[in-house]
PDB file of C-alpha atoms in Angstrom:
ATOM      1  CA  MET A   1      13.932  17.556   5.296  1.00  0.00           C
ATOM      2  CA  SER A   2      17.815  18.582   4.810  1.00  0.00           C
ATOM      3  CA  ASN A   3      18.854  19.366   1.511  1.00  0.00           C
ATOM      4  CA  PRO A   4      20.570  17.319  -0.721  1.00  0.00           C
ATOM      5  CA  THR A   5      24.376  18.641  -1.699  1.00  0.00           C
ATOM      6  CA  ARG A   6      25.704  18.119  -5.535  1.00  0.00           C
ATOM      7  CA  ARG A   7      27.868  14.968  -4.051  1.00  0.00           C
ATOM      8  CA  THR A   8      24.595  13.504  -2.165  1.00  0.00           C
ATOM      9  CA  PHE A   9      22.367  13.607  -5.158  1.00  0.00           C
ATOM     10  CA  LEU A  10      24.282  12.058  -7.575  1.00  0.00           C
ATOM     11  CA  GLN A  11      24.709   9.269  -5.480  1.00  0.00           C
ATOM     12  CA  SER A  12      21.204   8.791  -4.725  1.00  0.00           C
ATOM     13  CA  ALA A  13      20.386   8.705  -8.150  1.00  0.00           C
ATOM     14  CA  GLY A  14      23.197   6.109  -8.927  1.00  0.00           C
ATOM     15  CA  ALA A  15      21.289   4.079  -6.291  1.00  0.00           C
ATOM     16  CA  ALA A  16      17.826   5.080  -7.556  1.00  0.00           C
ATOM     17  CA  ALA A  17      18.625   3.921 -10.776  1.00  0.00           C
ATOM     18  CA  ALA A  18      20.288   0.481  -9.270  1.00  0.00           C
ATOM     19  CA  PHE A  19      17.218  -0.065  -7.284  1.00  0.00           C
ATOM     20  CA  SER A  20      15.468   0.583 -10.579  1.00  0.00           C
ATOM     21  CA  VAL A  21      17.431  -2.372 -12.409  1.00  0.00           C
ATOM     22  CA  LEU A  22      16.927  -4.688  -9.344  1.00  0.00           C
ATOM     23  CA  ALA A  23      13.157  -4.109  -9.134  1.00  0.00           C
ATOM     24  CA  ARG A  24      12.585  -5.116 -12.872  1.00  0.00           C
ATOM     25  CA  SER A  25      15.132  -8.153 -12.564  1.00  0.00           C
ATOM     26  CA  LEU A  26      13.182  -9.385  -8.932  1.00  0.00           C
ATOM     27  CA  ALA A  27       9.900  -8.474 -11.399  1.00  0.00           C
ATOM     28  CA  SER A  28      11.085 -10.328 -14.670  1.00  0.00           C
ATOM     29  CA  ARG A  29      12.185 -13.414 -12.220  1.00  0.00           C
ATOM     30  CA  VAL A  30       8.821 -13.379  -9.885  1.00  0.00           C
ATOM     31  CA  HIS A  31       6.625 -13.158 -13.228  1.00  0.00           C
ATOM     32  CA  ALA A  32       8.621 -15.664 -14.979  1.00  0.00           C
ATOM     33  CA  ALA A  33       7.598 -18.621 -12.266  1.00  0.00           C
ATOM     34  CA  PRO A  34       7.087 -22.169 -13.437  1.00  0.00           C
ATOM     35  CA  ALA A  35       3.891 -23.311 -13.777  1.00  0.00           C
ATOM     36  CA  GLY A  36       3.692 -26.099 -11.163  1.00  0.00           C
ATOM     37  CA  SER A  37       5.327 -24.375  -8.585  1.00  0.00           C
ATOM     38  CA  ALA A  38       4.719 -24.598  -4.983  1.00  0.00           C
ATOM     39  CA  GLY A  39       1.784 -21.108  -5.201  1.00  0.00           C
ATOM     40  CA  VAL A  40       1.748 -20.186  -8.595  1.00  0.00           C
ATOM     41  CA  ALA A  41      -1.692 -19.384  -9.971  1.00  0.00           C
ATOM     42  CA  GLU A  42      -1.302 -19.662 -13.633  1.00  0.00           C
ATOM     43  CA  PRO A  43       2.216 -19.593 -15.480  1.00  0.00           C
ATOM     44  CA  GLY A  44       3.132 -15.446 -16.177  1.00  0.00           C
ATOM     45  CA  PHE A  45       1.155 -14.458 -12.935  1.00  0.00           C
ATOM     46  CA  ARG A  46       1.681 -13.670  -9.623  1.00  0.00           C
ATOM     47  CA  LEU A  47       1.116 -11.070  -6.858  1.00  0.00           C
ATOM     48  CA  ARG A  48       3.797  -8.146  -6.478  1.00  0.00           C
ATOM     49  CA  TYR A  49       4.268  -8.141  -2.644  1.00  0.00           C
ATOM     50  CA  VAL A  50       5.361  -4.820  -0.645  1.00  0.00           C
ATOM     51  CA  LEU A  51       6.229  -4.548   2.942  1.00  0.00           C
ATOM     52  CA  SER A  52       4.434  -1.918   4.633  1.00  0.00           C
ATOM     53  CA  THR A  53       6.693  -0.957   7.859  1.00  0.00           C
ATOM     54  CA  ASN A  54       4.003  -0.003  10.015  1.00  0.00           C
ATOM     55  CA  GLN A  55       3.626  -3.728  10.155  1.00  0.00           C
ATOM     56  CA  TYR A  56       7.069  -3.525  12.530  1.00  0.00           C
ATOM     57  CA  GLY A  57       5.362  -0.699  14.754  1.00  0.00           C
ATOM     58  CA  THR A  58       8.314   1.474  15.642  1.00  0.00           C
ATOM     59  CA  LEU A  59      11.243  -0.969  15.447  1.00  0.00           C
ATOM     60  CA  PRO A  60      14.539   0.598  13.484  1.00  0.00           C
ATOM     61  CA  ILE A  61      14.130   0.723  10.166  1.00  0.00           C
ATOM     62  CA  ALA A  62      18.193  -1.249  10.022  1.00  0.00           C
ATOM     63  CA  ASP A  63      16.509  -4.471  11.051  1.00  0.00           C
ATOM     64  CA  ILE A  64      13.357  -3.765   8.413  1.00  0.00           C
ATOM     65  CA  VAL A  65      14.930  -3.633   6.143  1.00  0.00           C
ATOM     66  CA  PRO A  66      16.705  -6.877   5.399  1.00  0.00           C
ATOM     67  CA  GLN A  67      13.321  -8.172   6.096  1.00  0.00           C
ATOM     68  CA  VAL A  68      12.554  -7.522   2.198  1.00  0.00           C
ATOM     69  CA  HIS A  69      13.790 -10.666   0.526  1.00  0.00           C
ATOM     70  CA  ALA A  70      12.776 -13.034   3.847  1.00  0.00           C
ATOM     71  CA  ALA A  71       9.360 -11.720   2.950  1.00  0.00           C
ATOM     72  CA  SER A  72       9.202 -12.180  -0.342  1.00  0.00           C
ATOM     73  CA  CYS A  73       8.305  -8.526  -1.633  1.00  0.00           C
ATOM     74  CA  GLU A  74       9.885  -6.499  -3.710  1.00  0.00           C
ATOM     75  CA  GLY A  75      10.312  -3.143  -1.733  1.00  0.00           C
ATOM     76  CA  LEU A  76       9.206  -1.189   1.495  1.00  0.00           C
ATOM     77  CA  ASP A  77       6.144   0.854   1.893  1.00  0.00           C
ATOM     78  CA  LEU A  78       7.663   3.199   4.150  1.00  0.00           C
ATOM     79  CA  TRP A  79       5.114   4.832   6.812  1.00  0.00           C
ATOM     80  CA  ALA A  80       5.433   7.604   9.685  1.00  0.00           C
ATOM     81  CA  GLY A  81       2.965   9.481  12.435  1.00  0.00           C
ATOM     82  CA  ARG A  82       1.335   7.261  15.273  1.00  0.00           C
ATOM     83  CA  TRP A  83       1.527   3.938  12.828  1.00  0.00           C
ATOM     84  CA  GLY A  84       5.010   3.649  12.519  1.00  0.00           C
ATOM     85  CA  ASN A  85       8.114   5.636  12.749  1.00  0.00           C
ATOM     86  CA  GLN A  86       9.823   4.648   9.967  1.00  0.00           C
ATOM     87  CA  ARG A  87      10.002   7.435   7.683  1.00  0.00           C
ATOM     88  CA  GLU A  88      10.927   9.645  10.855  1.00  0.00           C
ATOM     89  CA  GLN A  89      13.809   6.796  11.075  1.00  0.00           C
ATOM     90  CA  VAL A  90      15.328   7.592   7.748  1.00  0.00           C
ATOM     91  CA  ASP A  91      15.074  11.313   7.709  1.00  0.00           C
ATOM     92  CA  ALA A  92      17.023  11.527  10.980  1.00  0.00           C
ATOM     93  CA  LEU A  93      19.529   8.802   9.946  1.00  0.00           C
ATOM     94  CA  GLY A  94      20.178  10.583   6.212  1.00  0.00           C
ATOM     95  CA  HIS A  95      18.616   9.796   3.159  1.00  0.00           C
ATOM     96  CA  GLU A  96      22.627   9.118   1.838  1.00  0.00           C
ATOM     97  CA  ALA A  97      22.574   6.579   4.661  1.00  0.00           C
ATOM     98  CA  PHE A  98      19.480   5.505   3.929  1.00  0.00           C
ATOM     99  CA  ALA A  99      20.336   4.806   0.541  1.00  0.00           C
ATOM    100  CA  ALA A 100      23.423   2.846   1.774  1.00  0.00           C
ATOM    101  CA  MET A 101      21.819   0.673   3.473  1.00  0.00           C
ATOM    102  CA  LEU A 102      19.383  -0.109   0.917  1.00  0.00           C
ATOM    103  CA  GLU A 103      21.959  -0.926  -1.611  1.00  0.00           C
ATOM    104  CA  LYS A 104      23.970  -3.190   1.085  1.00  0.00           C
ATOM    105  CA  ASN A 105      20.559  -5.518   1.283  1.00  0.00           C
ATOM    106  CA  ARG A 106      19.393  -5.129  -2.826  1.00  0.00           C
ATOM    107  CA  ALA A 107      16.703  -3.282  -1.072  1.00  0.00           C
ATOM    108  CA  ARG A 108      14.820  -0.238  -2.346  1.00  0.00           C
ATOM    109  CA  VAL A 109      11.258   1.805  -0.914  1.00  0.00           C
ATOM    110  CA  SER A 110       8.757   1.200  -3.408  1.00  0.00           C
ATOM    111  CA  CYS A 111       6.521   3.945  -1.568  1.00  0.00           C
ATOM    112  CA  TYR A 112       5.944   5.844   0.736  1.00  0.00           C
ATOM    113  CA  THR A 113       2.092   5.824   2.890  1.00  0.00           C
ATOM    114  CA  CYS A 114       1.508   9.802   3.792  1.00  0.00           C
ATOM    115  CA  MET A 115      -1.325   9.200   6.119  1.00  0.00           C
ATOM    116  CA  ASP A 116       0.058  12.017   8.271  1.00  0.00           C
ATOM    117  CA  SER A 117       0.895  14.383   5.721  1.00  0.00           C
ATOM    118  CA  GLY A 118      -2.217  13.753   3.126  1.00  0.00           C
ATOM    119  CA  PHE A 119      -1.829  14.465  -0.615  1.00  0.00           C
ATOM    120  CA  LEU A 120      -1.257  18.079  -0.730  1.00  0.00           C
ATOM    121  CA  LYS A 121       1.329  18.176   1.795  1.00  0.00           C
ATOM    122  CA  SER A 122       3.851  15.728   0.369  1.00  0.00           C
ATOM    123  CA  GLU A 123       5.665  16.983  -2.457  1.00  0.00           C
ATOM    124  CA  PRO A 124       8.820  16.084  -0.456  1.00  0.00           C
ATOM    125  CA  HIS A 125       8.194  12.628  -0.199  1.00  0.00           C
ATOM    126  CA  MET A 126       7.403  12.172  -3.448  1.00  0.00           C
ATOM    127  CA  ARG A 127      10.784  13.492  -4.400  1.00  0.00           C
ATOM    128  CA  ALA A 128      12.863  11.198  -1.448  1.00  0.00           C
ATOM    129  CA  VAL A 129      10.449   8.153  -2.671  1.00  0.00           C
ATOM    130  CA  LYS A 130      11.709   8.702  -6.176  1.00  0.00           C
ATOM    131  CA  LYS A 131      15.247   9.199  -4.776  1.00  0.00           C
ATOM    132  CA  PHE A 132      14.908   5.909  -3.238  1.00  0.00           C
ATOM    133  CA  GLY A 133      13.848   3.870  -6.335  1.00  0.00           C
ATOM    134  CA  GLY A 134       9.926   4.247  -6.008  1.00  0.00           C
ATOM    135  CA  ASP A 135       7.185   5.806  -7.509  1.00  0.00           C
ATOM    136  CA  MET A 136       4.244   5.823  -5.646  1.00  0.00           C
ATOM    137  CA  ILE A 137       2.212   8.149  -2.621  1.00  0.00           C
ATOM    138  CA  VAL A 138      -0.665   6.358  -0.536  1.00  0.00           C
ATOM    139  CA  ALA A 139      -2.880   8.536   1.360  1.00  0.00           C
ATOM    140  CA  GLY A 140      -6.705   9.268   2.437  1.00  0.00           C
ATOM    141  CA  PHE A 141      -8.845  11.006   1.079  1.00  0.00           C
ATOM    142  CA  GLY A 142     -11.039  13.204   3.241  1.00  0.00           C
ATOM    143  CA  GLY A 143     -13.842  16.000   2.167  1.00  0.00           C
ATOM    144  CA  GLY A 144     -17.576  16.157   2.961  1.00  0.00           C
ATOM    145  CA  GLY A 145     -16.768  16.416   6.878  1.00  0.00           C
ATOM    146  CA  LYS A 146     -18.631  13.997   9.145  1.00  0.00           C
ATOM    147  CA  ASP A 147     -22.051  13.048   7.658  1.00  0.00           C
ATOM    148  CA  ALA A 148     -19.875  12.089   4.462  1.00  0.00           C
ATOM    149  CA  ALA A 149     -20.144   8.924   5.062  1.00  0.00           C
ATOM    150  CA  LYS A 150     -24.321   8.675   5.059  1.00  0.00           C
ATOM    151  CA  LEU A 151     -23.657  10.243   1.120  1.00  0.00           C
ATOM    152  CA  ARG A 152     -25.521   8.528  -1.712  1.00  0.00           C
ATOM    153  CA  GLY A 153     -26.670   9.267  -5.533  1.00  0.00           C
ATOM    154  CA  ALA A 154     -25.736  12.728  -6.649  1.00  0.00           C
ATOM    155  CA  ASP A 155     -24.908  14.421  -3.203  1.00  0.00           C
ATOM    156  CA  LEU A 156     -21.882  12.062  -2.868  1.00  0.00           C
ATOM    157  CA  ARG A 157     -20.789  12.838  -6.342  1.00  0.00           C
ATOM    158  CA  LYS A 158     -20.825  16.146  -5.243  1.00  0.00           C
ATOM    159  CA  VAL A 159     -18.311  16.023  -2.161  1.00  0.00           C
ATOM    160  CA  ILE A 160     -16.150  13.419  -4.450  1.00  0.00           C
ATOM    161  CA  ARG A 161     -16.152  16.387  -6.790  1.00  0.00           C
ATOM    162  CA  ALA A 162     -15.414  19.059  -4.330  1.00  0.00           C
ATOM    163  CA  GLN A 163     -12.333  17.015  -3.181  1.00  0.00           C
ATOM    164  CA  VAL A 164     -11.060  16.172  -6.226  1.00  0.00           C
ATOM    165  CA  GLN A 165     -10.829  19.825  -7.620  1.00  0.00           C
ATOM    166  CA  ARG A 166      -8.768  20.329  -4.131  1.00  0.00           C
ATOM    167  CA  LEU A 167      -6.037  18.000  -4.211  1.00  0.00           C
ATOM    168  CA  LYS A 168      -5.729  18.778  -7.795  1.00  0.00           C
ATOM    169  CA  PRO A 169      -1.882  20.612  -7.091  1.00  0.00           C
ATOM    170  CA  ALA A 170      -0.596  17.343  -5.688  1.00  0.00           C
ATOM    171  CA  PHE A 171      -1.977  15.302  -9.233  1.00  0.00           C
ATOM    172  CA  ALA A 172      -0.182  18.213 -11.036  1.00  0.00           C
ATOM    173  CA  LYS A 173       2.968  17.389  -8.784  1.00  0.00           C
ATOM    174  CA  ALA A 174       2.836  14.041  -9.190  1.00  0.00           C
ATOM    175  CA  GLY A 175       2.569  13.976 -12.646  1.00  0.00           C
ATOM    176  CA  GLU A 176       5.305  16.617 -13.137  1.00  0.00           C
ATOM    177  CA  LEU A 177       7.455  13.924 -11.106  1.00  0.00           C
ATOM    178  CA  GLY A 178       6.527  10.815 -11.855  1.00  0.00           C
ATOM    179  CA  VAL A 179       4.692   9.662  -9.268  1.00  0.00           C
ATOM    180  CA  LYS A 180       1.740   7.570  -8.544  1.00  0.00           C
ATOM    181  CA  LEU A 181      -0.976   8.430  -6.150  1.00  0.00           C
ATOM    182  CA  ALA A 182      -3.457   5.820  -4.132  1.00  0.00           C
ATOM    183  CA  ILE A 183      -6.119   7.418  -2.543  1.00  0.00           C
ATOM    184  CA  GLU A 184      -7.459   4.481  -0.194  1.00  0.00           C
ATOM    185  CA  ASN A 185     -10.867   4.127   0.578  1.00  0.00           C
ATOM    186  CA  HIS A 186     -11.753   4.429   4.462  1.00  0.00           C
ATOM    187  CA  LEU A 187     -14.564   4.278   6.702  1.00  0.00           C
ATOM    188  CA  ASN A 188     -16.079   7.371   8.219  1.00  0.00           C
ATOM    189  CA  GLY A 189     -16.326   9.449   4.810  1.00  0.00           C
ATOM    190  CA  PRO A 190     -16.915   9.960   1.362  1.00  0.00           C
ATOM    191  CA  LEU A 191     -14.995   6.758   0.031  1.00  0.00           C
ATOM    192  CA  GLU A 192     -16.515   4.378   2.778  1.00  0.00           C
ATOM    193  CA  PRO A 193     -20.333   3.940   0.417  1.00  0.00           C
ATOM    194  CA  PRO A 194     -19.215   1.290  -2.152  1.00  0.00           C
ATOM    195  CA  GLU A 195     -20.457   3.229  -5.176  1.00  0.00           C
ATOM    196  CA  SER A 196     -18.029   5.787  -3.997  1.00  0.00           C
ATOM    197  CA  LEU A 197     -14.991   4.537  -5.956  1.00  0.00           C
ATOM    198  CA  GLU A 198     -16.749   4.581  -9.464  1.00  0.00           C
ATOM    199  CA  ILE A 199     -17.523   8.404  -9.013  1.00  0.00           C
ATOM    200  CA  LEU A 200     -14.077   9.007  -7.747  1.00  0.00           C
ATOM    201  CA  MET A 201     -12.531   7.469 -10.651  1.00  0.00           C
ATOM    202  CA  GLU A 202     -14.791   9.019 -12.948  1.00  0.00           C
ATOM    203  CA  GLU A 203     -14.152  12.433 -11.272  1.00  0.00           C
ATOM    204  CA  ILE A 204     -10.241  12.236 -12.117  1.00  0.00           C
ATOM    205  CA  PRO A 205      -9.130  11.766 -15.769  1.00  0.00           C
ATOM    206  CA  GLU A 206      -5.357  11.849 -14.220  1.00  0.00           C
ATOM    207  CA  GLN A 207      -4.733   8.028 -15.471  1.00  0.00           C
ATOM    208  CA  HIS A 208      -1.233   8.334 -12.778  1.00  0.00           C
ATOM    209  CA  VAL A 209      -4.175   8.467  -9.762  1.00  0.00           C
ATOM    210  CA  GLY A 210      -6.243   5.617  -8.089  1.00  0.00           C
ATOM    211  CA  VAL A 211      -7.241   3.531  -5.729  1.00  0.00           C
ATOM    212  CA  ALA A 212      -5.191   1.659  -2.856  1.00  0.00           C
ATOM    213  CA  PHE A 213      -7.803  -0.428  -1.853  1.00  0.00           C
ATOM    214  CA  ALA A 214      -8.855  -1.338   1.548  1.00  0.00           C
ATOM    215  CA  PRO A 215     -11.311  -4.248   2.258  1.00  0.00           C
ATOM    216  CA  PHE A 216     -11.288  -3.742   5.984  1.00  0.00           C
ATOM    217  CA  HIS A 217     -12.993  -0.354   5.174  1.00  0.00           C
ATOM    218  CA  LEU A 218     -15.830  -2.011   3.112  1.00  0.00           C
ATOM    219  CA  PRO A 219     -18.865  -4.148   3.690  1.00  0.00           C
ATOM    220  CA  GLN A 220     -17.382  -8.213   4.320  1.00  0.00           C
ATOM    221  CA  ASP A 221     -18.729  -9.166   1.033  1.00  0.00           C
ATOM    222  CA  ALA A 222     -16.622 -11.426  -0.552  1.00  0.00           C
ATOM    223  CA  GLN A 223     -18.738 -11.203  -4.001  1.00  0.00           C
ATOM    224  CA  LEU A 224     -18.872  -7.484  -3.583  1.00  0.00           C
ATOM    225  CA  LEU A 225     -15.346  -7.337  -2.620  1.00  0.00           C
ATOM    226  CA  GLY A 226     -14.570  -9.171  -6.239  1.00  0.00           C
ATOM    227  CA  LYS A 227     -17.049  -6.873  -8.093  1.00  0.00           C
ATOM    228  CA  LEU A 228     -15.666  -4.043  -6.821  1.00  0.00           C
ATOM    229  CA  VAL A 229     -11.462  -4.849  -7.546  1.00  0.00           C
ATOM    230  CA  GLY A 230     -12.609  -6.190 -11.043  1.00  0.00           C
ATOM    231  CA  ASP A 231     -14.940  -2.905 -11.635  1.00  0.00           C
ATOM    232  CA  LEU A 232     -11.412  -0.820 -11.328  1.00  0.00           C
ATOM    233  CA  GLY A 233      -9.218  -2.845 -13.573  1.00  0.00           C
ATOM    234  CA  GLU A 234      -6.376  -0.796 -14.275  1.00  0.00           C
ATOM    235  CA  ARG A 235      -7.180   1.933 -11.749  1.00  0.00           C
ATOM    236  CA  LEU A 236      -6.016  -0.060  -8.642  1.00  0.00           C
ATOM    237  CA  PHE A 237      -2.440   1.053  -7.688  1.00  0.00           C
ATOM    238  CA  TYR A 238      -2.341  -0.832  -4.980  1.00  0.00           C
ATOM    239  CA  PHE A 239      -3.853  -3.884  -2.595  1.00  0.00           C
ATOM    240  CA  TYR A 240      -4.661  -4.506   0.652  1.00  0.00           C
ATOM    241  CA  ALA A 241      -4.509  -7.805   1.823  1.00  0.00           C
ATOM    242  CA  TRP A 242      -6.945  -6.916   5.246  1.00  0.00           C
ATOM    243  CA  GLN A 243     -10.365  -7.929   6.336  1.00  0.00           C
ATOM    244  CA  TYR A 244     -12.178  -6.862   9.345  1.00  0.00           C
ATOM    245  CA  GLY A 245     -11.878  -9.648  11.233  1.00  0.00           C
ATOM    246  CA  ASP A 246     -13.363  -8.604  14.465  1.00  0.00           C
ATOM    247  CA  GLY A 247     -11.956  -5.326  13.819  1.00  0.00           C
ATOM    248  CA  SER A 248      -8.852  -3.017  15.041  1.00  0.00           C
ATOM    249  CA  GLY A 249      -9.608  -1.712  18.445  1.00  0.00           C
ATOM    250  CA  ASN A 250      -8.896  -2.228  21.754  1.00  0.00           C
ATOM    251  CA  ILE A 251      -9.154  -6.783  21.890  1.00  0.00           C
ATOM    252  CA  PRO A 252      -6.651  -9.092  22.791  1.00  0.00           C
ATOM    253  CA  PRO A 253      -4.072  -9.944  19.864  1.00  0.00           C
ATOM    254  CA  VAL A 254      -5.751 -13.130  19.035  1.00  0.00           C
ATOM    255  CA  GLN A 255      -9.162 -11.601  17.730  1.00  0.00           C
ATOM    256  CA  GLN A 256      -6.570  -8.239  16.486  1.00  0.00           C
ATOM    257  CA  LYS A 257      -4.498 -10.741  14.226  1.00  0.00           C
ATOM    258  CA  LYS A 258      -7.995 -11.653  12.789  1.00  0.00           C
ATOM    259  CA  GLN A 259      -7.415  -9.176  10.075  1.00  0.00           C
ATOM    260  CA  LEU A 260      -5.199 -11.215   8.144  1.00  0.00           C
ATOM    261  CA  PRO A 261      -5.532 -13.171   5.272  1.00  0.00           C
ATOM    262  CA  GLY A 262      -5.704 -16.576   6.415  1.00  0.00           C
ATOM    263  CA  VAL A 263      -7.061 -15.869  10.134  1.00  0.00           C
ATOM    264  CA  GLY A 264     -10.037 -14.073   9.636  1.00  0.00           C
ATOM    265  CA  PRO A 265     -13.045 -15.332   8.211  1.00  0.00           C
ATOM    266  CA  LEU A 266     -13.114 -13.157   4.462  1.00  0.00           C
ATOM    267  CA  ASP A 267     -13.326 -15.484   1.504  1.00  0.00           C
ATOM    268  CA  PHE A 268     -10.251 -13.732  -0.735  1.00  0.00           C
ATOM    269  CA  LYS A 269     -10.614 -15.536  -3.965  1.00  0.00           C
ATOM    270  CA  PRO A 270     -13.271 -13.672  -5.760  1.00  0.00           C
ATOM    271  CA  MET A 271     -10.836 -10.596  -5.440  1.00  0.00           C
ATOM    272  CA  LEU A 272      -7.616 -12.637  -6.182  1.00  0.00           C
ATOM    273  CA  ALA A 273      -9.809 -14.213  -9.247  1.00  0.00           C
ATOM    274  CA  ALA A 274      -9.834 -10.098 -10.499  1.00  0.00           C
ATOM    275  CA  LEU A 275      -6.640  -9.241 -10.176  1.00  0.00           C
ATOM    276  CA  LYS A 276      -5.858 -12.515 -12.295  1.00  0.00           C
ATOM    277  CA  ARG A 277      -8.047 -11.625 -14.668  1.00  0.00           C
ATOM    278  CA  TYR A 278      -6.435  -8.149 -15.262  1.00  0.00           C
ATOM    279  CA  ARG A 279      -3.291  -9.039 -14.225  1.00  0.00           C
ATOM    280  CA  PHE A 280      -2.608  -6.711 -11.589  1.00  0.00           C
ATOM    281  CA  ASP A 281       0.374  -5.389 -11.286  1.00  0.00           C
ATOM    282  CA  GLY A 282       0.531  -2.906  -8.416  1.00  0.00           C
ATOM    283  CA  TRP A 283       1.277  -3.357  -4.724  1.00  0.00           C
ATOM    284  CA  THR A 284      -0.379  -5.803  -2.470  1.00  0.00           C
ATOM    285  CA  SER A 285       0.551  -5.874   1.094  1.00  0.00           C
ATOM    286  CA  ILE A 286      -0.355  -7.898   3.609  1.00  0.00           C
ATOM    287  CA  PHE A 287      -1.607  -5.999   6.122  1.00  0.00           C
ATOM    288  CA  MET A 288      -3.681  -5.131   9.483  1.00  0.00           C
ATOM    289  CA  HIS A 289      -3.642  -2.844  12.164  1.00  0.00           C
ATOM    290  CA  PRO A 290      -2.276  -3.603  15.788  1.00  0.00           C
ATOM    291  CA  THR A 291      -3.933  -1.772  18.650  1.00  0.00           C
ATOM    292  CA  PRO A 292      -2.657   0.284  19.939  1.00  0.00           C
ATOM    293  CA  ARG A 293      -1.377   2.012  16.573  1.00  0.00           C
ATOM    294  CA  GLY A 294       2.464   2.278  16.327  1.00  0.00           C
ATOM    295  CA  SER A 295       2.546  -1.137  18.583  1.00  0.00           C
ATOM    296  CA  PRO A 296       4.182  -4.367  16.293  1.00  0.00           C
ATOM    297  CA  LEU A 297       2.648  -7.084  15.329  1.00  0.00           C
ATOM    298  CA  HIS A 298       5.002  -8.941  17.358  1.00  0.00           C
ATOM    299  CA  PRO A 299       7.871  -8.193  19.481  1.00  0.00           C
ATOM    300  CA  THR A 300      10.686  -9.244  16.875  1.00  0.00           C
ATOM    301  CA  VAL A 301      11.392  -8.500  13.243  1.00  0.00           C
ATOM    302  CA  ALA A 302      11.711 -11.796  12.627  1.00  0.00           C
ATOM    303  CA  ALA A 303       8.245 -12.903  14.276  1.00  0.00           C
ATOM    304  CA  VAL A 304       6.632 -10.378  12.489  1.00  0.00           C
ATOM    305  CA  THR A 305       7.848 -11.725   9.297  1.00  0.00           C
ATOM    306  CA  VAL A 306       7.381 -15.312  10.125  1.00  0.00           C
ATOM    307  CA  GLU A 307       3.278 -14.074  10.553  1.00  0.00           C
ATOM    308  CA  LEU A 308       3.285 -12.394   6.788  1.00  0.00           C
ATOM    309  CA  ASN A 309       4.793 -15.062   5.540  1.00  0.00           C
ATOM    310  CA  ARG A 310       2.090 -17.461   6.640  1.00  0.00           C
ATOM    311  CA  ALA A 311      -0.383 -15.014   5.613  1.00  0.00           C
ATOM    312  CA  ARG A 312       1.036 -14.727   2.089  1.00  0.00           C
ATOM    313  CA  ALA A 313       0.969 -18.951   1.499  1.00  0.00           C
ATOM    314  CA  PHE A 314      -1.952 -18.429   2.159  1.00  0.00           C
ATOM    315  CA  LEU A 315      -2.968 -15.903  -0.619  1.00  0.00           C
ATOM    316  CA  GLU A 316      -1.288 -18.155  -2.550  1.00  0.00           C
ATOM    317  CA  ARG A 317      -3.331 -21.445  -1.925  1.00  0.00           C
ATOM    318  CA  GLU A 318      -5.864 -19.316  -2.426  1.00  0.00           C
ATOM    319  CA  LEU A 319      -5.029 -17.226  -5.672  1.00  0.00           C
ATOM    320  CA  ALA A 320      -4.061 -20.728  -7.585  1.00  0.00           C
ATOM    321  CA  ARG A 321      -7.528 -21.866  -6.970  1.00  0.00           C
ATOM    322  CA  ALA A 322      -9.117 -18.708  -7.785  1.00  0.00           C
TER     323      ALA A 322
END
């Protein structure tokens, strides 16, 4: 990432301020939707959607940015690496040019997902996301070795505590910069057991560190998932509207799409009821992993957005019933 000139910095800072004003305006319009309008669960509460760029594979960021409003989202979740290379595209384009693209489309970046770098190497991304109007980094947790997913009780807490201590420098830097960190629970690690999420939050006193909740990586028990969401409460920063379905492996696309809300069998109402109960104000991403990684959900950005909107309509109907 190149160092910005003073002029570039001032322009970017101005753009970030404009994005923040836009975001507040969008939020006020969304949350003030009139009672009885289509898909509204109750007056004053709606999910706040973010558009995960990896749903578009490696399609051009210039084509994805206009989809923010088409997908009824407030901003972008910028992915990188083998999942979707939009962060690399932005760096190649240049931050000043990307800021201009966002401003032209009245869009912003809400968060960066940094599965490639992890939290400990995310400081440049913390600074970039702030520049583009956002305030969150999402990444994995790690730690514990190959058998970490088998741990329970005191042994599980010991491993989680050790990894939390390892990540303290990232927690401190995020606090200094005014950035939230959202830790994704993931299979094949210490955050696979459902009990791990409560332990994790007990071990992290920093209130700017929370959870990116991924139902895909947990037992597909609707009541359990609803309880976990409710137990996290204000420490849930990011909600993946994502289920296991038939998985994300080397299977036909029609089966892969069962990860999406309304396509696979998972009942989302208990989770949505919990989100409604404590008036969740974090990000919701309609999400799946196309296979192979880096593939778009559909060949064109327009078709991807149609698919995401179909899933969003399902969520809104379920939210109204939750």
